[in-house]
PDB file of C-alpha atoms in Angstrom:
ATOM      1  CA  MET A   1     -18.679 -21.189  -7.332  1.00 61.00           C
ATOM      2  CA  ALA A   2     -19.738 -22.182  -3.845  1.00 71.00           C
ATOM      3  CA  ALA A   3     -18.381 -19.893  -1.153  1.00 86.00           C
ATOM      4  CA  LEU A   4     -15.098 -21.034   0.309  1.00 94.00           C
ATOM      5  CA  LYS A   5     -14.225 -20.011   3.870  1.00 96.00           C
ATOM      6  CA  LYS A   6     -11.001 -20.320   5.791  1.00 96.00           C
ATOM      7  CA  GLU A   7      -9.867 -19.156   9.192  1.00 97.00           C
ATOM      8  CA  TYR A   8      -6.327 -18.567  10.413  1.00 96.00           C
ATOM      9  CA  HIS A   9      -5.232 -17.782  13.970  1.00 96.00           C
ATOM     10  CA  ILE A  10      -2.745 -15.016  14.762  1.00 95.00           C
ATOM     11  CA  ASN A  11      -0.957 -14.501  18.077  1.00 92.00           C
ATOM     12  CA  LYS A  12       0.617 -11.380  19.520  1.00 90.00           C
ATOM     13  CA  ASN A  13       4.418 -11.276  19.208  1.00 88.00           C
ATOM     14  CA  ASP A  14       4.435 -14.606  17.372  1.00 88.00           C
ATOM     15  CA  PHE A  15       6.991 -13.356  14.955  1.00 83.00           C
ATOM     16  CA  ILE A  16       8.007 -16.854  13.900  1.00 82.00           C
ATOM     17  CA  ARG A  17       4.656 -17.551  12.239  1.00 85.00           C
ATOM     18  CA  ALA A  18       3.866 -13.963  11.211  1.00 89.00           C
ATOM     19  CA  GLY A  19       2.924 -13.881   7.557  1.00 92.00           C
ATOM     20  CA  GLU A  20       1.799 -17.503   7.386  1.00 92.00           C
ATOM     21  CA  ALA A  21      -1.905 -16.668   7.305  1.00 95.00           C
ATOM     22  CA  SER A  22      -1.376 -14.318   4.355  1.00 96.00           C
ATOM     23  CA  ILE A  23       0.782 -16.870   2.571  1.00 95.00           C
ATOM     24  CA  GLY A  24      -1.980 -19.439   3.153  1.00 95.00           C
ATOM     25  CA  VAL A  25      -4.583 -17.060   1.706  1.00 96.00           C
ATOM     26  CA  LYS A  26      -2.380 -16.324  -1.282  1.00 96.00           C
ATOM     27  CA  ASN A  27      -1.946 -20.029  -2.013  1.00 95.00           C
ATOM     28  CA  VAL A  28      -5.708 -20.619  -1.817  1.00 95.00           C
ATOM     29  CA  LEU A  29      -6.383 -17.757  -4.252  1.00 96.00           C
ATOM     30  CA  LYS A  30      -3.697 -19.026  -6.620  1.00 95.00           C
ATOM     31  CA  SER A  31      -5.227 -22.495  -6.600  1.00 95.00           C
ATOM     32  CA  LEU A  32      -8.558 -20.905  -7.538  1.00 94.00           C
ATOM     33  CA  ASP A  33      -6.921 -19.087 -10.454  1.00 95.00           C
ATOM     34  CA  VAL A  34      -7.842 -15.614  -9.159  1.00 95.00           C
ATOM     35  CA  ASP A  35      -6.449 -12.690 -11.183  1.00 95.00           C
ATOM     36  CA  PRO A  36      -2.805 -12.084 -10.028  1.00 93.00           C
ATOM     37  CA  SER A  37      -3.396  -8.337  -9.551  1.00 93.00           C
ATOM     38  CA  ILE A  38      -6.224  -9.116  -7.095  1.00 96.00           C
ATOM     39  CA  ILE A  39      -4.081 -11.730  -5.313  1.00 96.00           C
ATOM     40  CA  ARG A  40      -1.387  -9.073  -4.952  1.00 94.00           C
ATOM     41  CA  ARG A  41      -3.812  -6.619  -3.317  1.00 96.00           C
ATOM     42  CA  VAL A  42      -5.266  -9.269  -0.988  1.00 97.00           C
ATOM     43  CA  ALA A  43      -1.730 -10.344  -0.021  1.00 95.00           C
ATOM     44  CA  ILE A  44      -0.739  -6.759   0.834  1.00 95.00           C
ATOM     45  CA  CYS A  45      -3.868  -6.246   2.961  1.00 97.00           C
ATOM     46  CA  GLY A  46      -3.571  -9.644   4.645  1.00 97.00           C
ATOM     47  CA  TYR A  47       0.060  -9.127   5.533  1.00 96.00           C
ATOM     48  CA  GLU A  48      -0.466  -5.612   6.920  1.00 95.00           C
ATOM     49  CA  GLY A  49      -3.455  -6.765   8.941  1.00 96.00           C
ATOM     50  CA  GLU A  50      -1.656  -9.812  10.221  1.00 95.00           C
ATOM     51  CA  MET A  51       1.385  -7.780  11.289  1.00 94.00           C
ATOM     52  CA  ASN A  52      -0.859  -5.313  13.102  1.00 94.00           C
ATOM     53  CA  VAL A  53      -2.295  -8.160  15.162  1.00 95.00           C
ATOM     54  CA  VAL A  54       1.189  -9.585  15.843  1.00 94.00           C
ATOM     55  CA  MET A  55       2.479  -6.175  16.968  1.00 92.00           C
ATOM     56  CA  HIS A  56      -0.518  -4.776  18.829  1.00 91.00           C
ATOM     57  CA  GLY A  57      -3.458  -7.056  18.867  1.00 85.00           C
ATOM     58  CA  GLY A  58      -3.389  -9.819  21.427  1.00 85.00           C
ATOM     59  CA  THR A  59      -5.020 -12.894  19.942  1.00 92.00           C
ATOM     60  CA  GLY A  60      -6.621 -12.531  16.578  1.00 96.00           C
ATOM     61  CA  LYS A  61      -7.967 -14.288  13.577  1.00 96.00           C
ATOM     62  CA  LEU A  62      -7.974 -13.776   9.862  1.00 97.00           C
ATOM     63  CA  ASN A  63     -11.027 -15.009   8.002  1.00 97.00           C
ATOM     64  CA  ILE A  64     -11.330 -15.189   4.281  1.00 97.00           C
ATOM     65  CA  GLU A  65     -14.435 -15.896   2.271  1.00 97.00           C
ATOM     66  CA  ILE A  66     -14.382 -16.270  -1.475  1.00 96.00           C
ATOM     67  CA  ASN A  67     -17.511 -16.434  -3.601  1.00 94.00           C
ATOM     68  CA  SER A  68     -18.248 -15.840  -7.268  1.00 92.00           C
ATOM     69  CA  THR A  69     -18.325 -12.031  -7.006  1.00 95.00           C
ATOM     70  CA  ASN A  70     -15.893 -11.060  -4.282  1.00 96.00           C
ATOM     71  CA  ILE A  71     -13.304 -11.900  -1.657  1.00 97.00           C
ATOM     72  CA  VAL A  72     -13.944 -10.809   1.927  1.00 98.00           C
ATOM     73  CA  LEU A  73     -10.984 -10.508   4.278  1.00 98.00           C
ATOM     74  CA  ASP A  74     -11.954 -10.074   7.906  1.00 98.00           C
ATOM     75  CA  ILE A  75      -9.203  -9.564  10.491  1.00 97.00           C
ATOM     76  CA  SER A  76     -10.137  -9.191  14.131  1.00 97.00           C
ATOM     77  CA  ASP A  77      -8.329  -9.196  17.457  1.00 96.00           C
ATOM     78  CA  ASN A  78      -8.989  -8.878  21.150  1.00 95.00           C
ATOM     79  CA  GLY A  79      -6.132  -6.416  21.715  1.00 94.00           C
ATOM     80  CA  PRO A  80      -6.215  -2.971  23.341  1.00 94.00           C
ATOM     81  CA  GLY A  81      -8.245  -1.340  20.568  1.00 95.00           C
ATOM     82  CA  MET A  82      -7.910   2.255  19.395  1.00 94.00           C
ATOM     83  CA  ALA A  83      -9.370   5.454  20.809  1.00 93.00           C
ATOM     84  CA  ASN A  84      -9.204   7.307  17.501  1.00 94.00           C
ATOM     85  CA  THR A  85      -9.415   5.308  14.296  1.00 95.00           C
ATOM     86  CA  GLU A  86      -9.289   8.462  12.148  1.00 95.00           C
ATOM     87  CA  LEU A  87      -5.871   9.261  13.558  1.00 95.00           C
ATOM     88  CA  ALA A  88      -4.782   5.643  13.092  1.00 95.00           C
ATOM     89  CA  MET A  89      -5.721   5.865   9.406  1.00 95.00           C
ATOM     90  CA  GLU A  90      -3.385   8.825   8.848  1.00 95.00           C
ATOM     91  CA  ARG A  91      -0.341   7.928   6.815  1.00 93.00           C
ATOM     92  CA  GLY A  92       2.732   8.079   9.050  1.00 93.00           C
ATOM     93  CA  TYR A  93       0.887   7.698  12.368  1.00 94.00           C
ATOM     94  CA  SER A  94       2.081   4.699  14.343  1.00 94.00           C
ATOM     95  CA  THR A  95       2.166   3.410  17.900  1.00 92.00           C
ATOM     96  CA  ALA A  96       4.707   0.657  17.171  1.00 92.00           C
ATOM     97  CA  THR A  97       7.512   0.095  19.655  1.00 92.00           C
ATOM     98  CA  ASP A  98      11.103   1.105  18.869  1.00 93.00           C
ATOM     99  CA  GLU A  99      11.972  -2.571  18.543  1.00 91.00           C
ATOM    100  CA  TYR A 100       9.398  -3.092  15.788  1.00 92.00           C
ATOM    101  CA  ARG A 101      10.419   0.147  14.077  1.00 93.00           C
ATOM    102  CA  GLU A 102      14.014  -1.067  13.901  1.00 92.00           C
ATOM    103  CA  MET A 103      12.725  -4.191  12.199  1.00 92.00           C
ATOM    104  CA  GLY A 104      11.175  -2.108   9.435  1.00 93.00           C
ATOM    105  CA  PHE A 105       7.617  -1.897  10.771  1.00 93.00           C
ATOM    106  CA  GLY A 106       5.734   0.992  12.318  1.00 90.00           C
ATOM    107  CA  ALA A 107       6.029   3.403   9.406  1.00 90.00           C
ATOM    108  CA  GLY A 108       2.345   4.257   9.690  1.00 93.00           C
ATOM    109  CA  MET A 109       1.688   2.797   6.263  1.00 93.00           C
ATOM    110  CA  GLY A 110      -0.205  -0.365   7.161  1.00 94.00           C
ATOM    111  CA  LEU A 111      -3.791   0.846   7.520  1.00 96.00           C
ATOM    112  CA  PRO A 112      -3.561   3.347   4.611  1.00 95.00           C
ATOM    113  CA  ASN A 113      -2.117   0.552   2.435  1.00 94.00           C
ATOM    114  CA  MET A 114      -5.034  -1.674   3.366  1.00 97.00           C
ATOM    115  CA  GLU A 115      -7.578   0.997   2.516  1.00 97.00           C
ATOM    116  CA  LYS A 116      -5.838   1.788  -0.762  1.00 95.00           C
ATOM    117  CA  ASN A 117      -5.654  -1.820  -1.897  1.00 96.00           C
ATOM    118  CA  SER A 118      -9.179  -2.946  -1.037  1.00 97.00           C
ATOM    119  CA  ASP A 119     -12.433  -2.058  -2.801  1.00 97.00           C
ATOM    120  CA  GLU A 120     -14.299  -1.659   0.490  1.00 97.00           C
ATOM    121  CA  PHE A 121     -12.640  -1.001   3.832  1.00 98.00           C
ATOM    122  CA  LYS A 122     -14.242  -0.797   7.250  1.00 98.00           C
ATOM    123  CA  ILE A 123     -12.523  -0.485  10.597  1.00 97.00           C
ATOM    124  CA  ASP A 124     -14.234  -0.900  13.963  1.00 97.00           C
ATOM    125  CA  SER A 125     -12.242  -0.376  17.098  1.00 96.00           C
ATOM    126  CA  ALA A 126     -12.766   0.749  20.658  1.00 95.00           C
ATOM    127  CA  VAL A 127     -10.467   0.877  23.669  1.00 96.00           C
ATOM    128  CA  GLY A 128     -10.690  -2.403  25.551  1.00 94.00           C
ATOM    129  CA  LYS A 129     -12.758  -4.025  22.836  1.00 94.00           C
ATOM    130  CA  GLY A 130     -10.227  -4.921  20.193  1.00 95.00           C
ATOM    131  CA  THR A 131     -10.177  -4.119  16.518  1.00 97.00           C
ATOM    132  CA  ARG A 132     -11.934  -5.550  13.498  1.00 97.00           C
ATOM    133  CA  ILE A 133     -11.117  -4.705   9.893  1.00 98.00           C
ATOM    134  CA  ARG A 134     -13.265  -5.947   7.049  1.00 98.00           C
ATOM    135  CA  MET A 135     -12.089  -5.582   3.469  1.00 98.00           C
ATOM    136  CA  VAL A 136     -13.867  -6.548   0.283  1.00 98.00           C
ATOM    137  CA  PHE A 137     -12.184  -7.172  -3.061  1.00 98.00           C
ATOM    138  CA  SER A 138     -14.461  -7.318  -6.068  1.00 97.00           C
ATOM    139  CA  LEU A 139     -13.810 -10.091  -8.552  1.00 95.00           C
ATOM    140  CA  THR A 140     -15.926  -8.325 -11.147  1.00 91.00           C
ATOM    141  CA  HIS A 141     -15.285  -4.560 -10.782  1.00 75.00           C
ATOM    142  CA  SER A 142     -11.764  -4.236  -9.565  1.00 63.00           C
ATOM    143  CA  LYS A 143     -10.021  -0.989  -8.590  1.00 63.00           C
ATOM    144  CA  GLU A 144      -7.024  -1.675 -10.807  1.00 55.00           C
TER     145      GLU A 144
ATOM    146  CA  MET B   1      19.312 -14.173 -15.646  1.00 95.00           C
ATOM    147  CA  THR B   2      18.975 -16.655 -12.804  1.00 97.00           C
ATOM    148  CA  VAL B   3      19.802 -15.887  -9.179  1.00 98.00           C
ATOM    149  CA  GLU B   4      22.709 -18.322  -9.425  1.00 98.00           C
ATOM    150  CA  GLU B   5      24.182 -16.631 -12.516  1.00 98.00           C
ATOM    151  CA  LEU B   6      23.855 -13.189 -10.962  1.00 98.00           C
ATOM    152  CA  SER B   7      25.429 -14.379  -7.696  1.00 98.00           C
ATOM    153  CA  LYS B   8      28.424 -15.807  -9.543  1.00 97.00           C
ATOM    154  CA  ILE B   9      29.024 -12.686 -11.628  1.00 97.00           C
ATOM    155  CA  LEU B  10      28.859 -10.340  -8.640  1.00 97.00           C
ATOM    156  CA  GLY B  11      30.423 -12.612  -6.044  1.00 96.00           C
ATOM    157  CA  LEU B  12      27.400 -12.647  -3.733  1.00 97.00           C
ATOM    158  CA  ASP B  13      27.535 -15.115  -0.848  1.00 96.00           C
ATOM    159  CA  ILE B  14      24.722 -17.642  -0.982  1.00 97.00           C
ATOM    160  CA  VAL B  15      23.750 -18.164   2.638  1.00 97.00           C
ATOM    161  CA  ALA B  16      20.462 -20.071   2.338  1.00 97.00           C
ATOM    162  CA  GLY B  17      17.608 -21.092   0.055  1.00 97.00           C
ATOM    163  CA  ARG B  18      19.717 -22.885  -2.540  1.00 97.00           C
ATOM    164  CA  ASN B  19      16.617 -24.664  -3.857  1.00 97.00           C
ATOM    165  CA  GLY B  20      15.514 -21.401  -5.435  1.00 98.00           C
ATOM    166  CA  LEU B  21      18.734 -20.469  -7.238  1.00 98.00           C
ATOM    167  CA  ASN B  22      17.191 -21.140 -10.647  1.00 98.00           C
ATOM    168  CA  ARG B  23      14.612 -18.356 -10.142  1.00 98.00           C
ATOM    169  CA  GLN B  24      14.713 -15.625 -12.787  1.00 97.00           C
ATOM    170  CA  VAL B  25      15.731 -12.111 -11.697  1.00 97.00           C
ATOM    171  CA  GLU B  26      13.414  -9.793 -13.601  1.00 96.00           C
ATOM    172  CA  ASN B  27      13.978  -6.516 -11.777  1.00 94.00           C
ATOM    173  CA  GLY B  28      15.135  -5.068  -8.491  1.00 96.00           C
ATOM    174  CA  TYR B  29      13.986  -3.206  -5.406  1.00 97.00           C
ATOM    175  CA  CYS B  30      15.745  -1.547  -2.463  1.00 97.00           C
ATOM    176  CA  GLY B  31      14.004  -0.965   0.848  1.00 97.00           C
ATOM    177  CA  ASP B  32      14.096  -1.503   4.584  1.00 96.00           C
ATOM    178  CA  LEU B  33      10.553  -0.442   5.473  1.00 95.00           C
ATOM    179  CA  LEU B  34       8.514  -3.587   5.085  1.00 95.00           C
ATOM    180  CA  SER B  35       5.216  -1.833   4.287  1.00 93.00           C
ATOM    181  CA  ASP B  36       6.903   0.000   1.443  1.00 94.00           C
ATOM    182  CA  VAL B  37       8.471  -3.182   0.092  1.00 96.00           C
ATOM    183  CA  MET B  38       5.238  -5.133   0.492  1.00 94.00           C
ATOM    184  CA  GLY B  39       3.262  -2.443  -1.308  1.00 92.00           C
ATOM    185  CA  ASN B  40       5.690  -1.555  -4.076  1.00 93.00           C
ATOM    186  CA  ALA B  41       8.272  -4.232  -4.839  1.00 95.00           C
ATOM    187  CA  PRO B  42       7.650  -5.871  -8.224  1.00 94.00           C
ATOM    188  CA  SER B  43       7.282  -9.632  -8.456  1.00 93.00           C
ATOM    189  CA  GLY B  44      10.367 -11.437  -9.700  1.00 96.00           C
ATOM    190  CA  CYS B  45      12.659  -8.810  -8.163  1.00 97.00           C
ATOM    191  CA  ILE B  46      15.902  -9.168  -6.284  1.00 98.00           C
ATOM    192  CA  TRP B  47      15.367  -7.269  -3.033  1.00 98.00           C
ATOM    193  CA  LEU B  48      18.241  -5.406  -1.402  1.00 98.00           C
ATOM    194  CA  THR B  49      17.763  -4.685   2.295  1.00 97.00           C
ATOM    195  CA  ILE B  50      19.604  -4.384   5.580  1.00 96.00           C
ATOM    196  CA  GLN B  51      16.784  -6.152   7.447  1.00 96.00           C
ATOM    197  CA  SER B  52      17.915  -9.614   8.467  1.00 95.00           C
ATOM    198  CA  HIS B  53      15.065 -11.003  10.610  1.00 94.00           C
ATOM    199  CA  GLN B  54      12.959 -13.931   9.466  1.00 92.00           C
ATOM    200  CA  ASN B  55       9.893 -11.945   8.425  1.00 94.00           C
ATOM    201  CA  ILE B  56      11.745 -10.820   5.273  1.00 96.00           C
ATOM    202  CA  VAL B  57      11.218 -14.349   3.954  1.00 96.00           C
ATOM    203  CA  ALA B  58       7.421 -13.979   4.321  1.00 95.00           C
ATOM    204  CA  VAL B  59       7.564 -10.670   2.433  1.00 96.00           C
ATOM    205  CA  ALA B  60       9.633 -12.260  -0.344  1.00 97.00           C
ATOM    206  CA  MET B  61       7.150 -15.136  -0.631  1.00 96.00           C
ATOM    207  CA  LEU B  62       4.105 -12.860  -0.714  1.00 95.00           C
ATOM    208  CA  ARG B  63       5.655 -10.623  -3.371  1.00 94.00           C
ATOM    209  CA  GLU B  64       6.974 -13.644  -5.327  1.00 94.00           C
ATOM    210  CA  MET B  65      10.506 -12.305  -5.341  1.00 97.00           C
ATOM    211  CA  ALA B  66      13.478 -13.971  -7.014  1.00 98.00           C
ATOM    212  CA  ALA B  67      15.857 -13.487  -4.067  1.00 98.00           C
ATOM    213  CA  ILE B  68      16.773 -11.397  -1.028  1.00 98.00           C
ATOM    214  CA  VAL B  69      20.183  -9.772  -0.590  1.00 98.00           C
ATOM    215  CA  ILE B  70      21.141  -8.642   2.882  1.00 97.00           C
ATOM    216  CA  ALA B  71      23.480  -5.766   2.164  1.00 96.00           C
ATOM    217  CA  GLY B  72      25.848  -3.747   4.318  1.00 93.00           C
ATOM    218  CA  GLY B  73      27.471  -6.749   5.956  1.00 90.00           C
ATOM    219  CA  PHE B  74      24.481  -7.494   8.177  1.00 86.00           C
ATOM    220  CA  GLY B  75      24.370 -11.284   8.578  1.00 84.00           C
ATOM    221  CA  PRO B  76      21.002 -13.046   8.541  1.00 90.00           C
ATOM    222  CA  ASP B  77      19.616 -14.480  11.780  1.00 89.00           C
ATOM    223  CA  LYS B  78      19.751 -18.258  12.184  1.00 94.00           C
ATOM    224  CA  GLU B  79      15.935 -18.364  12.003  1.00 92.00           C
ATOM    225  CA  THR B  80      15.968 -16.368   8.775  1.00 95.00           C
ATOM    226  CA  LYS B  81      18.330 -18.869   7.174  1.00 96.00           C
ATOM    227  CA  GLU B  82      16.203 -21.803   8.304  1.00 95.00           C
ATOM    228  CA  LYS B  83      13.037 -20.197   6.947  1.00 94.00           C
ATOM    229  CA  ALA B  84      14.690 -19.368   3.607  1.00 96.00           C
ATOM    230  CA  ASP B  85      15.944 -22.963   3.284  1.00 97.00           C
ATOM    231  CA  GLN B  86      12.514 -24.300   4.139  1.00 94.00           C
ATOM    232  CA  GLU B  87      10.765 -22.086   1.579  1.00 94.00           C
ATOM    233  CA  GLY B  88      13.418 -22.142  -1.147  1.00 96.00           C
ATOM    234  CA  ILE B  89      13.896 -18.367  -1.161  1.00 97.00           C
ATOM    235  CA  PRO B  90      17.529 -17.594  -2.031  1.00 98.00           C
ATOM    236  CA  LEU B  91      19.156 -15.529   0.700  1.00 98.00           C
ATOM    237  CA  LEU B  92      22.329 -13.780  -0.377  1.00 98.00           C
ATOM    238  CA  ALA B  93      24.794 -11.573   1.470  1.00 97.00           C
ATOM    239  CA  TRP B  94      26.798  -8.563   0.325  1.00 97.00           C
ATOM    240  CA  SER B  95      29.342  -6.826   2.553  1.00 95.00           C
ATOM    241  CA  ASP B  96      29.263  -3.371   0.919  1.00 95.00           C
ATOM    242  CA  SER B  97      26.413  -0.894   0.607  1.00 95.00           C
ATOM    243  CA  ALA B  98      23.082  -1.583  -1.085  1.00 96.00           C
ATOM    244  CA  TYR B  99      23.720   1.455  -3.321  1.00 96.00           C
ATOM    245  CA  ASP B 100      26.931  -0.072  -4.613  1.00 96.00           C
ATOM    246  CA  LEU B 101      25.285  -3.425  -5.332  1.00 97.00           C
ATOM    247  CA  ALA B 102      22.180  -1.886  -6.917  1.00 97.00           C
ATOM    248  CA  GLY B 103      24.431  -0.073  -9.406  1.00 96.00           C
ATOM    249  CA  LYS B 104      26.206  -3.287 -10.332  1.00 97.00           C
ATOM    250  CA  ILE B 105      22.947  -5.193 -10.805  1.00 97.00           C
ATOM    251  CA  TYR B 106      21.489  -2.357 -12.887  1.00 95.00           C
ATOM    252  CA  ASN B 107      24.582  -2.386 -15.096  1.00 95.00           C
ATOM    253  CA  LEU B 108      23.990  -6.065 -15.800  1.00 95.00           C
ATOM    254  CA  GLY B 109      20.751  -5.076 -17.505  1.00 93.00           C
ATOM    255  CA  VAL B 110      18.359  -5.803 -14.644  1.00 94.00           C
ATOM    256  CA  GLY B 111      16.282  -2.638 -14.614  1.00 81.00           C
ATOM    257  CA  GLY B 112      13.748  -1.383 -12.106  1.00 63.00           C
ATOM    258  CA  GLU B 113      10.075  -2.004 -12.712  1.00 57.00           C
ATOM    259  CA  LYS B 114       9.560   1.139 -14.826  1.00 58.00           C
ATOM    260  CA  ASN B 115      12.539   0.272 -16.942  1.00 52.00           C
ATOM    261  CA  ASN B 116      11.170  -3.159 -17.749  1.00 51.00           C
ATOM    262  CA  LYS B 117       7.754  -1.805 -18.604  1.00 44.00           C
ATOM    263  CA  GLY B 118       9.214   0.825 -20.931  1.00 37.00           C
TER     264      GLY B 118
END
C-alpha cells in the first residue's frame, strides 16, 4: 500500500482533548484492517506519549506513518526536555505533579510501557530542547 | 450479558453514555492507575475505578471497553458525563467499594481475562 501519513497536534495541559490523537490513530488503523493486537500496542504507546506531552511537554505533535511493512509513531514536543533519559526509562520514576498523580498518572510506567509495546523504540531528549520519541511497529514480524 | 442487563441486576446508576448500553460485558478490570489500565485491561471489560475525570473516557475508548463504573461514591465530573454521552461509553456509578462490586459481577459469571481464556 502507499504510505499514509497523519499529524495530530497536542498541547500542554489540554486535558479536554488528551487522548484524541491516539483515538484518531486507532480509528485509522482499524479502517485499514490492521491486526487488532498491533492496534492495541500502537494505542497504548500513542496514549502514553500523548499524555506525556500534555503533562510535561509544551506544544507537541504526534505523527503516524503507515506503509506495507510497518507503522512509525513519532511523538515530539518543545517542552523542557530531560537531563537523564536512562533514569526516565526506569519503571516507577516520574516527575509528574501531585495533581496529575491524583488523577492516576505519574506512576512511572509510561515510557517503559512504550518501550515494551513497540518493536523499535528511540528516545532523544535534552534540557531546553524538548523530547522526541520514535517507535516502530512491524506489520510482518510482530513482537506478540 | 449487556451493560444494561448487568446494571439492572446490580442496581448500578446509569449516569451517562446510554447509547452504549447494549455493549456486551465480556470481562472485568479494577484499577485507578491509568497506565496500568491502559496496558492491561482486556477489551470488552467493565472497568471499576475511583477516577472520575474525563480522560477515563479516552482510556475506555482506546481499550474498547464495555463500560466504566465509578465506584466508592465518587461522582463523575460534568465534563466526563458529556464526553461519555458524546462517545456512547456507558458511565455507571456505584456507592460502595469497588471490591464489593467486583465480587458481585464475578458471581454473575463475568470472569477476569484469565478466567475467560481458560
